[in-house]
């Protein structure tokens, strides 16, 4: 089974978010980058399936060279090889086209990625890739098992419940908790990752359809109003009469 | 040119988030000097569809094929694409639900449209542009995004638009997209609805009561549930709580769980790790109850009580009961 796992290189979850002086771009200065946490669920599940059923796991990142430490980390966790499409990802449509171009050349049995990235929170790329390839996309899935060699069984979240879906390979799925328990790379993994193949290819021509023109931060809150725990019931009155939310 | 809104049903009624999308669509239509049509699929009562007139929708296109009672992305896409074509829609509006984001993305590819999800504002349409604001960086920032294709597709973040309620009834017409078996290849085998504890779905809830490790164990969750019941709220929890299986994963709110934006978020015994804040920081009002005065969550709160949950929450329940009387 050939599995493609798409990973984003995103600011660490504890990062303070800042923008350039003209508010037109994210300011990477002083920011640590990690594998997108949602993508880690997809990556670990892919590796678990490979360990149980055989096959290969290829990691794909659409990004610039500074993503390579996290691509190597994915290899250290257990992916077999990696591809980096050398481009600054401009929007979801651009990224989906790059993933689709790689997928068309390699006939993967499944394409997995996180349900969204924690930076742009788009939840679009997986469904776009499914549509571009003409194969089903099951999103967002929190359980993924193989029924037999050609059919997978997924559980996906719907508002208010879950659905069980069985799909023939190939398909696209996005991952969310608790699909797997992300792994920390061990020393042996880190050493072998250094020699695993990481191919760099140039992007296919694709136009972005959403142009990010300005960034801003939410207004700061006015401060917290503390209430005496002895008179905790006063809070309910304030929520009704002052905040007007009850 | 028209604005088309996709509305989702639940138990025959229209979801609150879809009423928000319909309101948004009508306001965009007003801005552009055109009309608003809705497209609905599956299990929705006709009276609920006609009621969309209150949100400014003039016509509803309805596909009542019972195979669409369950969500199947490819089939939904085909019906909505037909509606776009029939109405000559230039703006397509969804709620930013799991269904809305998935279908919106597929339609963007199929119809060569530009898509923005997680949208929090009406568009700026000066000089023919179409620029919306959307939440990015897990609620830590906003981005203004210009959509450049002829067809603009937007998915509206829940609770970011106040639902309007006016006069009027929408006409309901049927639509059919000649669906084939191939369109239903990924039909769910089984659908299991969660126990929503009084019928309030967490992603749609206007009030959320959420518990953390400060509750000390699942046996104490009745405090959270009782307060939620009195306030008509949904219940939620922090990541450690779902990791320890005190509560199911679908209640986990935070960066890698569910993102919520209710009018009121009450956090009990949650210290407020930055990953938790990322899931709740667009709530309109945040209340924090924690016995540690140094808990970082107080910095993000509007109201705070430093106290033991086991003493404070029963007082809140009593006060909430008194309000009802």
Coordinates of C-alpha atoms in Angstrom, one line a residue:
Chain A
X1 CA 0.0 0.0 0.0
X2 CA 1.4 3.4 -1.0
X3 CA 0.4 6.2 1.3
X4 CA 1.0 9.9 0.7
X5 CA 0.9 12.1 3.8
X6 CA 0.9 15.9 3.3
X7 CA 2.4 18.0 6.1
X8 CA 2.5 21.7 6.7
X9 CA 5.3 23.5 8.5
X10 CA 3.5 25.8 11.0
X11 CA 4.4 28.1 13.9
X12 CA 4.7 26.2 17.2
X13 CA 1.4 26.1 19.1
X14 CA 2.7 28.4 21.8
X15 CA 4.0 31.0 19.4
X16 CA 3.1 34.7 19.7
X17 CA 1.8 35.7 16.3
X18 CA 3.2 38.9 14.7
X19 CA 3.1 40.5 11.3
X20 CA 5.4 42.6 9.2
X21 CA 5.3 46.4 9.7
X22 CA 3.1 46.8 6.6
X23 CA 0.7 44.0 7.9
X24 CA 1.0 42.2 4.7
X25 CA 2.8 39.1 5.8
X26 CA 3.4 36.8 8.8
X27 CA 6.6 37.7 10.6
X28 CA 8.7 34.5 11.0
X29 CA 11.3 36.2 13.2
X30 CA 11.9 34.3 16.4
X31 CA 9.2 31.7 15.7
X32 CA 9.8 28.0 16.0
X33 CA 8.1 25.8 13.4
X34 CA 6.6 22.4 13.9
X35 CA 4.8 19.8 11.9
X36 CA 1.1 20.8 11.9
X37 CA -0.4 18.9 14.8
X38 CA -3.4 17.7 12.8
X39 CA -1.0 16.3 10.1
X40 CA 0.8 14.4 12.8
X41 CA -2.3 12.3 13.4
X42 CA -2.4 11.5 9.7
X43 CA 1.3 10.7 9.6
X44 CA 1.3 8.4 12.6
X45 CA -1.8 6.5 11.4
X46 CA -0.1 6.0 8.0
X47 CA 3.0 4.6 9.7
X48 CA 0.8 2.3 11.8
X49 CA -0.9 1.0 8.7
X50 CA 2.4 0.5 7.0
X51 CA 3.7 -1.5 10.0
X52 CA 0.6 -3.7 10.0
X53 CA 0.0 -4.2 6.3
X54 CA 3.3 -3.4 4.6
X55 CA 3.9 -0.6 2.0
X56 CA 5.4 2.8 1.9
X57 CA 4.7 6.2 3.4
X58 CA 5.8 9.3 1.5
X59 CA 5.8 12.7 3.1
X60 CA 4.9 15.7 0.9
X61 CA 5.4 19.3 1.9
X62 CA 4.7 22.3 -0.3
X63 CA 7.1 24.9 1.1
X64 CA 10.5 26.4 1.2
X65 CA 13.8 25.0 2.4
X66 CA 13.2 26.1 5.9
X67 CA 10.6 23.3 6.2
X68 CA 13.3 20.6 5.8
X69 CA 14.0 20.0 9.5
X70 CA 10.4 19.1 10.0
X71 CA 10.3 16.9 6.9
X72 CA 13.3 15.1 8.4
X73 CA 11.4 14.8 11.6
X74 CA 8.6 13.0 9.7
X75 CA 11.2 10.7 8.2
X76 CA 12.6 10.0 11.7
X77 CA 9.1 9.1 13.0
X78 CA 8.9 6.4 10.3
X79 CA 8.1 7.8 6.8
X80 CA 10.2 6.2 4.0
X81 CA 10.9 9.1 1.8
X82 CA 9.8 12.7 1.2
X83 CA 9.1 15.2 -1.5
X84 CA 9.3 19.0 -1.1
X85 CA 7.6 21.1 -3.7
X86 CA 9.8 24.2 -3.6
X87 CA 7.3 27.0 -3.4
X88 CA 5.9 29.6 -1.0
X89 CA 2.4 28.3 -0.6
X90 CA 0.1 31.3 -1.5
X91 CA -3.4 29.8 -1.0
X92 CA -5.2 26.4 -0.6
X93 CA -5.9 26.2 -4.3
X94 CA -2.2 26.5 -5.1
X95 CA -1.3 23.9 -2.5
X96 CA -4.0 21.4 -3.7
X97 CA -2.7 21.7 -7.3
X98 CA 0.8 20.9 -6.2
X99 CA -0.3 17.8 -4.2
X100 CA -2.5 16.7 -7.1
X101 CA 0.4 16.9 -9.6
X102 CA 2.6 14.7 -7.3
X103 CA -0.3 12.3 -6.7
X104 CA -1.0 11.9 -10.4
X105 CA 2.5 10.7 -11.1
X106 CA 2.7 8.1 -8.3
X107 CA -0.7 6.4 -7.9
X108 CA -1.0 6.5 -4.1
X109 CA -3.6 4.2 -2.5
X110 CA -4.5 6.9 0.0
X111 CA -3.7 10.5 0.6
X112 CA -3.8 11.7 4.2
X113 CA -3.4 15.1 5.8
X114 CA -4.7 17.0 8.9
X115 CA -8.2 18.4 8.9
X116 CA -6.7 21.9 8.8
X117 CA -3.5 23.7 9.5
X118 CA -3.2 25.6 12.7
X119 CA -2.0 28.7 10.8
X120 CA -4.5 29.3 8.0
X121 CA -7.3 27.1 9.4
X122 CA -8.7 26.6 5.9
X123 CA -10.0 23.0 5.9
X124 CA -10.0 23.1 2.2
X125 CA -7.0 21.3 0.7
X126 CA -8.1 17.7 1.2
X127 CA -11.5 18.2 -0.4
X128 CA -9.9 20.1 -3.3
X129 CA -7.4 17.3 -3.9
X130 CA -10.2 14.7 -3.9
X131 CA -12.1 16.7 -6.4
X132 CA -9.1 17.4 -8.6
X133 CA -8.2 13.7 -8.6
X134 CA -11.8 12.5 -9.0
X135 CA -11.6 10.3 -5.9
X136 CA -13.7 10.3 -2.7
X137 CA -12.6 12.5 0.2
X138 CA -13.7 11.6 3.7
X139 CA -13.3 14.5 6.0
X140 CA -12.7 15.0 8.9
X141 CA -12.0 11.4 10.0
X142 CA -11.0 10.3 13.5
X143 CA -10.7 6.6 12.8
X144 CA -9.2 4.8 9.8
X145 CA -8.8 1.0 9.4
X146 CA -8.5 -1.4 6.4
X147 CA -11.5 -3.7 5.9
X148 CA -9.5 -5.7 3.2
X149 CA -6.7 -4.8 0.7
X150 CA -9.0 -2.6 -1.4
X151 CA -11.4 -1.1 1.1
X152 CA -10.9 1.2 4.1
X153 CA -13.4 1.9 6.9
X154 CA -13.4 5.4 8.3
X155 CA -15.3 7.2 11.0
X156 CA -15.9 10.9 10.3
X157 CA -17.2 13.6 12.5
X158 CA -20.5 15.3 11.7
X159 CA -22.0 18.0 13.8
X160 CA -23.8 16.2 16.6
X161 CA -22.5 12.7 15.8
X162 CA -20.4 10.4 13.7
X163 CA -20.7 8.6 10.4
X164 CA -19.1 5.3 9.4
X165 CA -18.0 5.3 5.8
X166 CA -16.4 2.5 3.8
X167 CA -14.5 3.5 0.6
X168 CA -12.6 1.7 -2.0
X169 CA -9.0 2.8 -2.5
X170 CA -7.8 5.3 -3.6
X171 CA -9.2 8.1 -1.5
X172 CA -8.3 11.2 0.4
X173 CA -8.9 11.6 4.1
X174 CA -8.2 14.3 6.6
X175 CA -7.3 13.4 10.2
X176 CA -8.3 14.6 13.5
X177 CA -7.9 13.5 17.1
X178 CA -8.0 10.6 18.2
X179 CA -7.0 8.9 14.9
X180 CA -3.6 8.1 16.4
X181 CA -1.2 8.9 19.2
X182 CA 1.6 11.1 17.6
X183 CA 5.1 9.6 18.2
X184 CA 8.3 11.3 19.3
X185 CA 11.2 10.3 17.0
X186 CA 13.9 8.0 18.7
X187 CA 17.6 8.3 18.2
X188 CA 17.7 5.4 15.7
X189 CA 14.9 7.1 13.7
X190 CA 16.8 10.4 13.7
X191 CA 20.0 8.7 12.5
X192 CA 18.2 6.8 9.7
X193 CA 16.2 9.8 8.6
X194 CA 19.5 11.5 7.5
X195 CA 19.9 9.0 4.7
X196 CA 16.3 8.7 3.6
X197 CA 15.5 10.3 0.2
X198 CA 14.2 13.9 0.2
X199 CA 13.4 14.9 -3.3
X200 CA 13.0 18.6 -4.2
X201 CA 10.9 19.5 -7.2
X202 CA 9.7 22.8 -8.7
X203 CA 6.0 23.6 -8.5
X204 CA 3.6 23.1 -11.4
X205 CA 2.1 26.3 -12.8
X206 CA -1.0 27.3 -10.7
X207 CA -2.7 30.5 -10.0
X208 CA -3.8 31.5 -6.5
X209 CA -7.5 32.4 -6.2
X210 CA -7.4 34.0 -2.8
X211 CA -5.1 36.9 -2.2
X212 CA -4.1 37.7 1.4
X213 CA -4.0 41.5 1.5
X214 CA -3.8 42.4 5.1
X215 CA -3.4 40.9 8.6
X216 CA -4.6 42.2 12.0
X217 CA -4.9 41.0 15.6
X218 CA -8.0 41.0 17.7
X219 CA -8.6 44.0 20.0
X220 CA -7.2 43.5 23.5
X221 CA -9.8 42.7 26.1
X222 CA -10.6 45.3 28.7
X223 CA -9.4 43.2 31.7
X224 CA -11.1 40.8 34.0
X225 CA -13.7 41.7 36.5
X226 CA -13.2 39.6 39.6
X227 CA -16.1 38.3 41.7
X228 CA -15.9 37.3 45.4
X229 CA -16.3 33.5 45.5
X230 CA -18.5 33.9 48.6
X231 CA -21.0 35.8 46.4
X232 CA -20.5 33.7 43.3
X233 CA -24.2 34.0 42.4
X234 CA -23.6 37.6 41.6
X235 CA -21.8 36.4 38.4
X236 CA -25.1 35.1 37.0
X237 CA -26.7 38.5 37.6
X238 CA -23.8 40.3 35.9
X239 CA -23.9 37.9 32.9
X240 CA -27.6 38.8 32.5
X241 CA -27.7 42.5 33.2
X242 CA -24.2 43.7 32.3
X243 CA -22.8 41.4 29.7
X244 CA -26.3 40.5 28.4
X245 CA -25.4 37.0 27.4
X246 CA -28.0 35.1 29.5
Chain B
X1 CA -26.3 37.5 -10.8
X2 CA -27.6 36.3 -7.5
X3 CA -26.5 35.1 -4.1
X4 CA -27.0 31.4 -3.3
X5 CA -27.0 30.0 0.3
X6 CA -26.6 26.4 1.1
X7 CA -28.7 25.5 4.2
X8 CA -28.3 22.4 6.3
X9 CA -31.1 20.6 8.2
X10 CA -31.2 18.7 11.4
X11 CA -34.2 16.7 12.5
X12 CA -36.4 18.5 9.9
X13 CA -35.4 22.0 11.1
X14 CA -32.7 24.4 9.7
X15 CA -29.5 24.5 11.7
X16 CA -28.9 27.8 13.5
X17 CA -25.6 28.2 11.7
X18 CA -27.5 27.9 8.4
X19 CA -29.8 30.7 9.5
X20 CA -26.7 32.8 10.1
X21 CA -25.5 31.9 6.6
X22 CA -28.9 32.9 5.1
X23 CA -28.8 36.2 7.0
X24 CA -25.2 36.8 5.7
X25 CA -26.3 35.9 2.1
X26 CA -29.2 38.3 2.2
X27 CA -27.0 41.1 3.5
X28 CA -24.5 40.5 0.7
X29 CA -27.4 40.4 -1.8
X30 CA -28.6 43.8 -0.5
X31 CA -25.1 45.2 -0.9
X32 CA -24.9 43.9 -4.5
X33 CA -28.5 44.9 -5.3
X34 CA -29.6 41.3 -6.1
X35 CA -31.8 38.5 -4.6
X36 CA -31.0 35.6 -2.3
X37 CA -31.9 32.0 -3.1
X38 CA -31.3 29.1 -0.8
X39 CA -30.6 25.5 -1.7
X40 CA -31.5 22.7 0.7
X41 CA -31.0 19.0 0.6
X42 CA -32.5 16.0 2.4
X43 CA -34.3 16.0 5.7
X44 CA -35.8 19.5 6.1
X45 CA -39.5 20.3 6.5
X46 CA -41.0 22.5 3.8
X47 CA -42.4 24.9 6.4
X48 CA -38.9 25.4 7.8
X49 CA -37.7 26.2 4.2
X50 CA -40.5 28.7 3.6
X51 CA -39.5 30.3 7.0
X52 CA -36.2 31.4 5.5
X53 CA -38.1 34.4 4.2
X54 CA -37.6 35.8 7.6
X55 CA -33.8 35.9 6.9
X56 CA -34.4 37.6 3.5
X57 CA -34.4 34.6 1.3
X58 CA -36.9 34.9 -1.6
X59 CA -36.7 31.4 -3.1
X60 CA -35.6 27.9 -1.9
X61 CA -34.5 25.2 -4.2
X62 CA -35.1 21.8 -2.5
X63 CA -33.9 18.4 -3.5
X64 CA -35.9 15.9 -1.4
X65 CA -34.1 12.7 -2.6
X66 CA -34.0 10.6 0.5
X67 CA -30.5 9.3 -0.3
X68 CA -29.4 12.9 0.5
X69 CA -30.6 12.6 4.1
X70 CA -27.0 11.5 4.9
X71 CA -24.1 13.6 3.8
X72 CA -22.4 12.4 0.7
X73 CA -20.0 15.1 -0.6
X74 CA -20.1 14.2 -4.3
X75 CA -23.9 14.1 -4.4
X76 CA -24.3 17.4 -2.5
X77 CA -21.8 19.1 -4.8
X78 CA -23.7 18.0 -7.9
X79 CA -27.0 19.4 -6.5
X80 CA -25.5 22.7 -5.4
X81 CA -23.5 23.1 -8.7
X82 CA -26.8 22.7 -10.6
X83 CA -28.4 25.4 -8.4
X84 CA -25.5 27.8 -9.0
X85 CA -25.9 27.3 -12.7
X86 CA -29.7 27.6 -12.7
X87 CA -29.6 30.8 -10.6
X88 CA -26.5 32.3 -12.3
X89 CA -25.1 32.8 -8.8
X90 CA -21.9 34.8 -8.3
X91 CA -21.7 34.5 -4.5
X92 CA -22.2 31.1 -2.8
X93 CA -22.6 31.1 1.0
X94 CA -22.1 28.2 3.4
X95 CA -21.9 27.8 7.2
X96 CA -18.3 26.9 8.2
X97 CA -19.4 23.4 9.2
X98 CA -17.7 20.2 8.4
X99 CA -20.1 19.9 5.5
X100 CA -19.8 23.5 4.4
X101 CA -16.0 23.5 4.2
X102 CA -15.8 20.2 2.4
X103 CA -18.5 21.0 -0.2
X104 CA -17.3 24.5 -0.6
X105 CA -13.8 23.3 -1.4
X106 CA -15.0 20.8 -4.0
X107 CA -17.3 23.4 -5.6
X108 CA -14.4 25.8 -5.8
X109 CA -12.5 23.3 -7.9
X110 CA -15.5 22.2 -10.0
X111 CA -16.8 25.7 -10.7
X112 CA -13.5 27.5 -10.8
X113 CA -14.5 29.7 -7.8
X114 CA -12.4 31.4 -5.1
X115 CA -13.1 30.2 -1.6
X116 CA -12.6 31.7 1.9
X117 CA -13.6 29.6 5.0
X118 CA -13.9 30.8 8.6
X119 CA -15.2 34.2 7.4
X120 CA -16.2 36.7 10.1
X121 CA -17.3 39.8 8.1
X122 CA -19.5 41.0 5.3
X123 CA -17.5 41.6 2.2
X124 CA -16.0 44.9 1.1
X125 CA -17.1 45.4 -2.4
X126 CA -15.7 48.8 -3.4
X127 CA -14.7 49.1 -7.0
X128 CA -15.7 45.6 -8.0
X129 CA -13.5 43.9 -5.4
X130 CA -14.7 41.3 -3.0
X131 CA -12.7 41.2 0.2
X132 CA -13.7 39.3 3.4
X133 CA -12.1 39.0 6.8
X134 CA -11.4 35.5 8.1
X135 CA -10.0 34.0 11.3
X136 CA -6.4 32.7 11.0
X137 CA -3.7 31.4 13.3
X138 CA -6.2 29.6 15.5
X139 CA -8.1 32.8 16.4
X140 CA -4.9 34.7 17.2
X141 CA -5.3 36.9 14.1
X142 CA -7.5 37.9 11.2
X143 CA -6.7 38.1 7.5
X144 CA -8.4 40.2 4.8
X145 CA -8.7 38.0 1.7
X146 CA -9.6 39.2 -1.7
X147 CA -11.4 36.6 -3.8
X148 CA -10.6 36.9 -7.4
X149 CA -12.7 34.4 -9.4
X150 CA -16.0 35.3 -10.9
X151 CA -17.7 32.9 -8.4
X152 CA -17.0 33.9 -4.8
X153 CA -17.6 31.1 -2.2
X154 CA -17.6 31.9 1.5
X155 CA -18.1 29.8 4.6
X156 CA -19.2 31.8 7.6
X157 CA -17.8 31.2 11.0
X158 CA -20.5 30.2 13.5
X159 CA -21.9 32.9 15.8
X160 CA -20.2 35.7 13.8
X161 CA -23.5 37.0 12.3
X162 CA -26.6 37.9 14.2
X163 CA -29.6 36.2 12.7
X164 CA -32.2 38.7 11.3
X165 CA -35.9 38.0 11.6
X166 CA -38.2 39.9 9.3
X167 CA -41.4 39.4 7.5
X168 CA -41.9 37.2 4.5
X169 CA -42.1 33.7 3.2
X170 CA -39.8 32.1 0.7
X171 CA -41.2 30.1 -2.2
X172 CA -40.1 26.5 -2.3
X173 CA -39.3 24.9 -5.7
X174 CA -37.8 21.5 -6.3
X175 CA -34.5 20.9 -8.0
X176 CA -33.0 17.7 -9.3
X177 CA -29.5 17.0 -10.4
X178 CA -29.9 13.6 -12.0
X179 CA -27.9 11.8 -9.3
X180 CA -26.5 8.4 -10.2
X181 CA -25.3 5.5 -8.0
X182 CA -21.7 6.7 -8.7
X183 CA -22.5 9.9 -6.8
X184 CA -23.3 7.9 -3.7
X185 CA -20.0 5.8 -3.7
X186 CA -19.1 7.2 -0.2
X187 CA -22.5 6.9 1.4
X188 CA -22.2 6.3 5.2
X189 CA -22.9 2.8 6.4
X190 CA -24.0 4.0 9.7
X191 CA -24.8 7.3 11.5
X192 CA -24.6 7.6 15.2
X193 CA -25.8 10.8 16.9
X194 CA -24.2 11.8 20.2
X195 CA -26.0 12.3 23.4
X196 CA -26.1 16.1 23.3
X197 CA -27.1 16.5 26.9
X198 CA -30.3 18.4 26.4
X199 CA -30.1 18.9 22.6
X200 CA -27.5 21.6 22.4
X201 CA -24.7 20.8 19.8
X202 CA -21.3 22.1 20.9
X203 CA -20.3 23.7 17.6
X204 CA -23.6 25.5 17.4
X205 CA -24.0 26.4 21.1
X206 CA -24.5 30.0 22.2
X207 CA -23.4 29.1 25.8
X208 CA -20.7 26.5 26.6
X209 CA -19.8 25.3 30.1
X210 CA -16.4 23.6 30.0
X211 CA -14.5 21.6 32.6
X212 CA -10.8 20.8 33.2
X213 CA -8.6 18.8 35.5
X214 CA -9.8 20.9 38.4
X215 CA -12.9 18.8 38.4
X216 CA -10.7 16.0 39.8
X217 CA -12.5 13.1 38.0
X218 CA -15.4 12.1 35.7
X219 CA -17.6 11.4 38.7
X220 CA -17.8 15.1 39.4
X221 CA -19.0 16.0 35.9
X222 CA -22.6 16.5 37.2
X223 CA -21.4 20.0 38.3
X224 CA -20.7 20.9 34.7
X225 CA -23.8 19.2 33.4
X226 CA -26.1 20.7 36.0
X227 CA -24.9 24.2 35.3
X228 CA -25.1 23.7 31.6
X229 CA -28.7 22.4 31.9
X230 CA -29.7 25.5 33.9
X231 CA -28.1 27.8 31.3
X232 CA -29.3 25.9 28.2
X233 CA -25.6 25.4 27.4
X234 CA -23.5 22.7 25.7
X235 CA -20.8 20.9 27.7
X236 CA -17.2 20.8 26.8
X237 CA -13.8 19.9 28.2
X238 CA -10.0 20.6 28.0
X239 CA -7.6 18.2 26.2
X240 CA -6.2 16.5 29.3
X241 CA -9.7 15.6 30.3
X242 CA -10.5 13.9 27.0
X243 CA -7.0 12.3 26.9
X244 CA -7.7 10.7 30.3
X245 CA -11.1 9.5 28.9
X246 CA -13.1 11.4 31.5
X247 CA -15.1 12.9 28.7
X248 CA -15.5 11.9 25.0
X249 CA -13.1 13.4 22.4
X250 CA -16.0 15.2 20.6
X251 CA -16.2 17.5 23.7
X252 CA -12.6 18.5 23.6
X253 CA -12.3 22.2 22.9
X254 CA -8.9 23.7 21.8
X255 CA -6.4 24.0 19.1
X256 CA -6.5 20.3 18.0
X257 CA -10.1 19.8 19.2
X258 CA -13.2 21.8 18.4
X259 CA -13.0 25.5 17.9
X260 CA -16.0 27.3 19.4
X261 CA -17.2 30.9 19.3
X262 CA -20.2 31.1 21.7
X263 CA -21.6 34.2 23.3
X264 CA -20.6 32.9 26.7
X265 CA -17.8 30.4 27.5
X266 CA -17.5 29.3 31.1
X267 CA -14.3 27.5 32.0
X268 CA -14.3 25.6 35.3
X269 CA -11.0 24.3 36.6
X270 CA -9.1 24.9 33.3
X271 CA -5.8 26.8 33.7
X272 CA -5.9 28.1 30.1
X273 CA -2.9 26.7 28.2
X274 CA -2.4 28.7 25.0
X275 CA -3.6 25.7 22.9
X276 CA -6.9 25.7 24.8
X277 CA -7.3 29.5 24.4
X278 CA -6.8 29.0 20.6
X279 CA -10.0 27.1 20.6
X280 CA -12.1 29.5 22.6
X281 CA -10.6 33.0 22.2
X282 CA -13.3 34.2 19.8
X283 CA -16.0 33.7 22.4
X284 CA -17.8 37.0 23.1
X285 CA -17.6 36.7 26.9
X286 CA -15.3 34.4 28.8
X287 CA -15.8 33.4 32.5
X288 CA -13.0 31.7 34.3
X289 CA -13.4 29.8 37.6
X290 CA -10.1 28.5 39.1
X291 CA -8.7 28.2 42.5
X292 CA -5.2 29.2 41.3
X293 CA -5.2 33.0 41.1
X294 CA -2.1 32.7 38.8
X295 CA -4.0 30.6 36.2
X296 CA -3.1 32.2 32.8
X297 CA -6.7 31.9 31.7
X298 CA -7.7 34.9 33.9
X299 CA -5.7 37.2 31.5
X300 CA -8.1 36.3 28.7
X301 CA -11.3 36.4 30.8
X302 CA -14.0 39.0 31.1
X303 CA -15.2 37.7 34.5
X304 CA -13.2 35.6 37.0
X305 CA -13.8 33.9 40.3
X306 CA -10.8 32.6 42.3
X307 CA -12.3 29.7 44.2
X308 CA -12.9 26.0 44.5
X309 CA -15.2 24.6 41.7
X310 CA -16.9 22.4 44.2
X311 CA -18.0 25.4 46.3
X312 CA -18.5 28.0 43.5
X313 CA -20.4 26.0 40.8
X314 CA -23.3 24.9 43.2
X315 CA -23.8 28.6 44.0
X316 CA -23.9 29.4 40.3
X317 CA -26.5 26.6 39.7
X318 CA -28.6 28.0 42.5
X319 CA -28.4 31.6 41.1
X320 CA -29.2 30.3 37.6
X321 CA -32.3 28.5 39.0
X322 CA -33.4 31.7 40.8
X323 CA -33.1 33.6 37.5
X324 CA -35.6 31.3 35.9
X325 CA -38.1 32.0 38.6

